[in-house]
Short mmCIF file of C-alpha atoms and ligand atoms in Angstrom, two decimals:
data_model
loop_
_atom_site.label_atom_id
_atom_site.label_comp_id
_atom_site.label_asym_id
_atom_site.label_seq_id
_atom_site.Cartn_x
_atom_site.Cartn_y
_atom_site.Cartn_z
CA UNK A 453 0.00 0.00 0.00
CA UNK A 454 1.71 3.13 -1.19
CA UNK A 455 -0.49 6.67 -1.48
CA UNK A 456 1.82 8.18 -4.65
CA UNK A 457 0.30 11.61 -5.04
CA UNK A 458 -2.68 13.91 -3.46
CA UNK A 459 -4.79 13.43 -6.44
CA UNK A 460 -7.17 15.90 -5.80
CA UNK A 461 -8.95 18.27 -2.78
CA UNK A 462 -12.60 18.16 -3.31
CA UNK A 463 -15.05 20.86 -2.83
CA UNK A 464 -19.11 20.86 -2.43
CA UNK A 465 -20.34 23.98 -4.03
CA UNK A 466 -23.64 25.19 -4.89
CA UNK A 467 -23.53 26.44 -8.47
CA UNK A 468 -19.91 25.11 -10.67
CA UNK A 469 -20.04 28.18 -13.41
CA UNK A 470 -20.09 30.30 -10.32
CA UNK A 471 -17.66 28.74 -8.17
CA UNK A 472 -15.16 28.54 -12.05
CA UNK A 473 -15.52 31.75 -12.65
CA UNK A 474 -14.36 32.66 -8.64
CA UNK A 475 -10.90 30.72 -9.44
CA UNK A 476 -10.24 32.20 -12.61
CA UNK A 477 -11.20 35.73 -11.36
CA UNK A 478 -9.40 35.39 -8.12
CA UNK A 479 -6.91 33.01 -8.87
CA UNK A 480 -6.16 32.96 -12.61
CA UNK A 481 -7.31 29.19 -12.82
CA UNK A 482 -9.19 27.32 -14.61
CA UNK A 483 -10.32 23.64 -15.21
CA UNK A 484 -8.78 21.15 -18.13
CA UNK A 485 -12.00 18.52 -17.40
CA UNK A 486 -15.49 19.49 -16.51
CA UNK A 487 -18.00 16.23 -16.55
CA UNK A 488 -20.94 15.28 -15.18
CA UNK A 489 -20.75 11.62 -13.38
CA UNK A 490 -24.20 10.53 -13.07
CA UNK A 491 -23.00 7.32 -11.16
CA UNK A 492 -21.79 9.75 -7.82
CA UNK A 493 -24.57 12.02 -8.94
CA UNK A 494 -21.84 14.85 -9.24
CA UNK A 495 -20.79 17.17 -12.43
CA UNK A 496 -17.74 17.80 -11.65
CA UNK A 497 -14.48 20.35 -12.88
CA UNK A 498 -10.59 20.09 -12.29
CA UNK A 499 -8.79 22.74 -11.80
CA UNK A 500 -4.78 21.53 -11.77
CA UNK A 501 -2.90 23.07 -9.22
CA UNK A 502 1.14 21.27 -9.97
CA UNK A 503 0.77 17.70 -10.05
CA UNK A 504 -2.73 18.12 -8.30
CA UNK A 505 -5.95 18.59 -8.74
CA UNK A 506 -9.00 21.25 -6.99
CA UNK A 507 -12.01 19.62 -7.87
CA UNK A 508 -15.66 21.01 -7.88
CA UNK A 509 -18.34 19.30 -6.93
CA UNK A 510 -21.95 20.22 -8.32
CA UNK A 511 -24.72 17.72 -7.05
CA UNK A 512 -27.01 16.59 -9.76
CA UNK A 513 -29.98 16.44 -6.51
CA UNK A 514 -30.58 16.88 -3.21
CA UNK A 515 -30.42 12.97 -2.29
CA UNK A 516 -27.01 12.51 -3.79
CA UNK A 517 -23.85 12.45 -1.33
CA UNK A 518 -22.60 16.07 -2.26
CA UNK A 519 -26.54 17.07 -2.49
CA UNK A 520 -26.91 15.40 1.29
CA UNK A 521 -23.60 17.47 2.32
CA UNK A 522 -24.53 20.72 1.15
CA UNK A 523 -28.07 20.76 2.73
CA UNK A 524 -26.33 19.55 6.25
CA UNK A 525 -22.75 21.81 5.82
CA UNK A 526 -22.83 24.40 3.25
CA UNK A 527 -20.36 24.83 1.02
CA UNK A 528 -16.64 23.65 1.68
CA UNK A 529 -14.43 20.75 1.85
CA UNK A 530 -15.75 17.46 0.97
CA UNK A 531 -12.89 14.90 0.33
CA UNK A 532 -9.28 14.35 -0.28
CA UNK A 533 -8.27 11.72 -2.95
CA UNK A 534 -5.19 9.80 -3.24
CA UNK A 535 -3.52 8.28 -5.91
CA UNK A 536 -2.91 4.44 -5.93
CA UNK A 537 -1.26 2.28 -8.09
CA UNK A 538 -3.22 -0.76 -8.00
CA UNK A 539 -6.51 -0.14 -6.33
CA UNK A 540 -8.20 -3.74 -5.96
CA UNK A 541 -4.83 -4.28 -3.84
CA UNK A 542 -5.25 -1.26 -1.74
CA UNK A 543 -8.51 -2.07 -1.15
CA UNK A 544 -7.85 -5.85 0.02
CA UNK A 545 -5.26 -4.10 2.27
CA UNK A 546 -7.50 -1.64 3.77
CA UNK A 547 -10.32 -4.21 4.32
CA UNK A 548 -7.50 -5.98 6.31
CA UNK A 549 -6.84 -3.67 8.37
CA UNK A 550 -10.88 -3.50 9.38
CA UNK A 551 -11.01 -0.17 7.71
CA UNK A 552 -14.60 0.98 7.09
CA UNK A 553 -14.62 0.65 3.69
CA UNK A 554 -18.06 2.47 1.26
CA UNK A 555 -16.98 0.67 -1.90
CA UNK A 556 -15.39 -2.68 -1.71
CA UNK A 557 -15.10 -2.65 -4.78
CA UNK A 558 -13.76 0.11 -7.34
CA UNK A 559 -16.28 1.96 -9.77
CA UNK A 560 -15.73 3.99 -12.32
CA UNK A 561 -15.25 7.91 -11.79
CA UNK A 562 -14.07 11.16 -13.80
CA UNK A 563 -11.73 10.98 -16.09
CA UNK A 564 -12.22 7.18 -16.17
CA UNK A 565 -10.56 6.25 -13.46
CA UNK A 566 -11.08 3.41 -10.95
CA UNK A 567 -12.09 5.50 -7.90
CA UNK A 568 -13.49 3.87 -4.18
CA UNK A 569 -14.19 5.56 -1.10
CA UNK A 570 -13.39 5.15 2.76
CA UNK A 571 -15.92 6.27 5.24
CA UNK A 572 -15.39 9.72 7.07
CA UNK A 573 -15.82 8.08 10.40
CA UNK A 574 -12.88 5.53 9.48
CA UNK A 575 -10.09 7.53 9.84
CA UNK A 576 -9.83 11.78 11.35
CA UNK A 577 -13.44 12.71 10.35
CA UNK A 578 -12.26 12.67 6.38
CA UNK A 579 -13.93 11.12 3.23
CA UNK A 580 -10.98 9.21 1.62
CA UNK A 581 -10.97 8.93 -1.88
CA UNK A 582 -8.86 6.08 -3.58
CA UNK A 583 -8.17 6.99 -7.44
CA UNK A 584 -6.29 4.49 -9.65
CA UNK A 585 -6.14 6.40 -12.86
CA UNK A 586 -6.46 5.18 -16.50
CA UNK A 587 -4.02 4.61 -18.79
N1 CMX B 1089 -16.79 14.54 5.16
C1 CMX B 1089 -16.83 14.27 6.50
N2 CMX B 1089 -17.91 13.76 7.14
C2 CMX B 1089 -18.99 13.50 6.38
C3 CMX B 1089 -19.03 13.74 4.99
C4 CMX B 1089 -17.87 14.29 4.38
N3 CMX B 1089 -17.81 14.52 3.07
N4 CMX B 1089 -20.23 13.37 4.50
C5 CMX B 1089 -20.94 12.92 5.55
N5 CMX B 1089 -20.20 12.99 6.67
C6 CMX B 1089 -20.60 12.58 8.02
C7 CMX B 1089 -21.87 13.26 8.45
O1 CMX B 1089 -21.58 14.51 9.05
C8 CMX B 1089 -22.44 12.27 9.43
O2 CMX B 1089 -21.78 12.35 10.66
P1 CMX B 1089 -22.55 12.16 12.05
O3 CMX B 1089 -23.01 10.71 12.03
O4 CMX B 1089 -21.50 12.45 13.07
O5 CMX B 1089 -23.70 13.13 12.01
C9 CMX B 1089 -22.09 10.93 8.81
O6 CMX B 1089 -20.95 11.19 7.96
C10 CMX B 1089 -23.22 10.35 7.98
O7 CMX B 1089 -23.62 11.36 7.07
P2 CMX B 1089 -25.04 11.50 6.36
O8 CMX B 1089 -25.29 12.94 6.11
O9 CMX B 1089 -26.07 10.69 7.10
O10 CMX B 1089 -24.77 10.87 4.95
P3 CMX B 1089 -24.74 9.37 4.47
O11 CMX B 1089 -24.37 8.43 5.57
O12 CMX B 1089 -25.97 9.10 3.71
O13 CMX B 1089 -23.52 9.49 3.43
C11 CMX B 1089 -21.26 9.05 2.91
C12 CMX B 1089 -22.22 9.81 3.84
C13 CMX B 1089 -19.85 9.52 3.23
C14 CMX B 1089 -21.41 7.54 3.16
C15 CMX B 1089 -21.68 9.40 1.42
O14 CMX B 1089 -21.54 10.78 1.24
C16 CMX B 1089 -20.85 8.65 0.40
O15 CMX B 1089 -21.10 7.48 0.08
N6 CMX B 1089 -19.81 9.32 -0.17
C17 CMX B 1089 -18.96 8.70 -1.18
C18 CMX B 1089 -19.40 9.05 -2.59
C19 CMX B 1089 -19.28 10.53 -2.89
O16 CMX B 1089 -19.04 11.36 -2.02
N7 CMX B 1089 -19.43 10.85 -4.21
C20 CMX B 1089 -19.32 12.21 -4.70
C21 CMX B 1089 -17.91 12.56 -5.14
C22 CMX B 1089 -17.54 11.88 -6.43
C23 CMX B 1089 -16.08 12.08 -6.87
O17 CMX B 1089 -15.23 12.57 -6.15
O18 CMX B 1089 -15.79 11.71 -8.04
CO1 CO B 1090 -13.17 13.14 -5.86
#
């Protein structure tokens, strides 16, 4: 088990052509994917920052994760995602350990990558996000 990179920091916002335009105006940045992921009922924009990513989350409804988050937190951070090389490993490893795993097994996310997520009240209060990205 080896985390290789922070993949991305993920933030719940209300409306994505609102929260894009913020970064470029304040920040001069702006995102190289924008896609909607009806499977985590998410559209969703990256925004590289070096070998990382900022992404924005848009729920598609109110009874989606992000939807459920907003209505509960506001705005603000949702997740941090880490990079893995071989993500059915991690997984087995992390099931091991007794972690409290919401995907046992990986599904497909943005940018086609094999994504699976730890549960918040695993590990320090945070929403894990595995990525193993495509070729
Ligand atoms: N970070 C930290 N804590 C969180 C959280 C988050 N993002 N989301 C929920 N929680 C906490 C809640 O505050 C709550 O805590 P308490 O029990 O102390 O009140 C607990 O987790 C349960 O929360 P809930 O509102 O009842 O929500 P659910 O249990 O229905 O769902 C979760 C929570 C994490 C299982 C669900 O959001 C999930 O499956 N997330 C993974 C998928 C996802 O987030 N997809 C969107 C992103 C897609 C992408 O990145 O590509
Ligand atoms: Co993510």
């Amino acid at each position: 088990m080896q985390l290789l990179n922070l993949d991305h920091v993920a933030i719940a916002v209300r409306d994505l052509d609102q929260a894009l335009e913020g970064y470029r105006t304040r920040y001069g940045a702006s995102p190289i994917y924008r896609e909607t992921v009806e499977s985590q009922g998410v559209e969703e924009a990256m925004i590289p920052v070096g070998g990382s990513f900022v992404q924005l989350l848009q729920p598609l409804g109110d009874e989606t994760p992000v939807g459920k988050f907003l209505s509960k937190n506001g705005e603000g951070l949702h997740h941090v995602a880490y990079a893995v090389t071989d993500i059915e490993h991690a997984l087995a490893h992390l099931e091991a350990e007794g972690a409290r795993l919401i995907d046992t097994e990986p599904r497909v996310g943005g940018r086609g990558a094999k994504i699976a997520f730890v549960h918040p009240a695993d590990l320090a209060g945070t929403l894990i996000e595995l990525v193993e990205l495509a070729d």
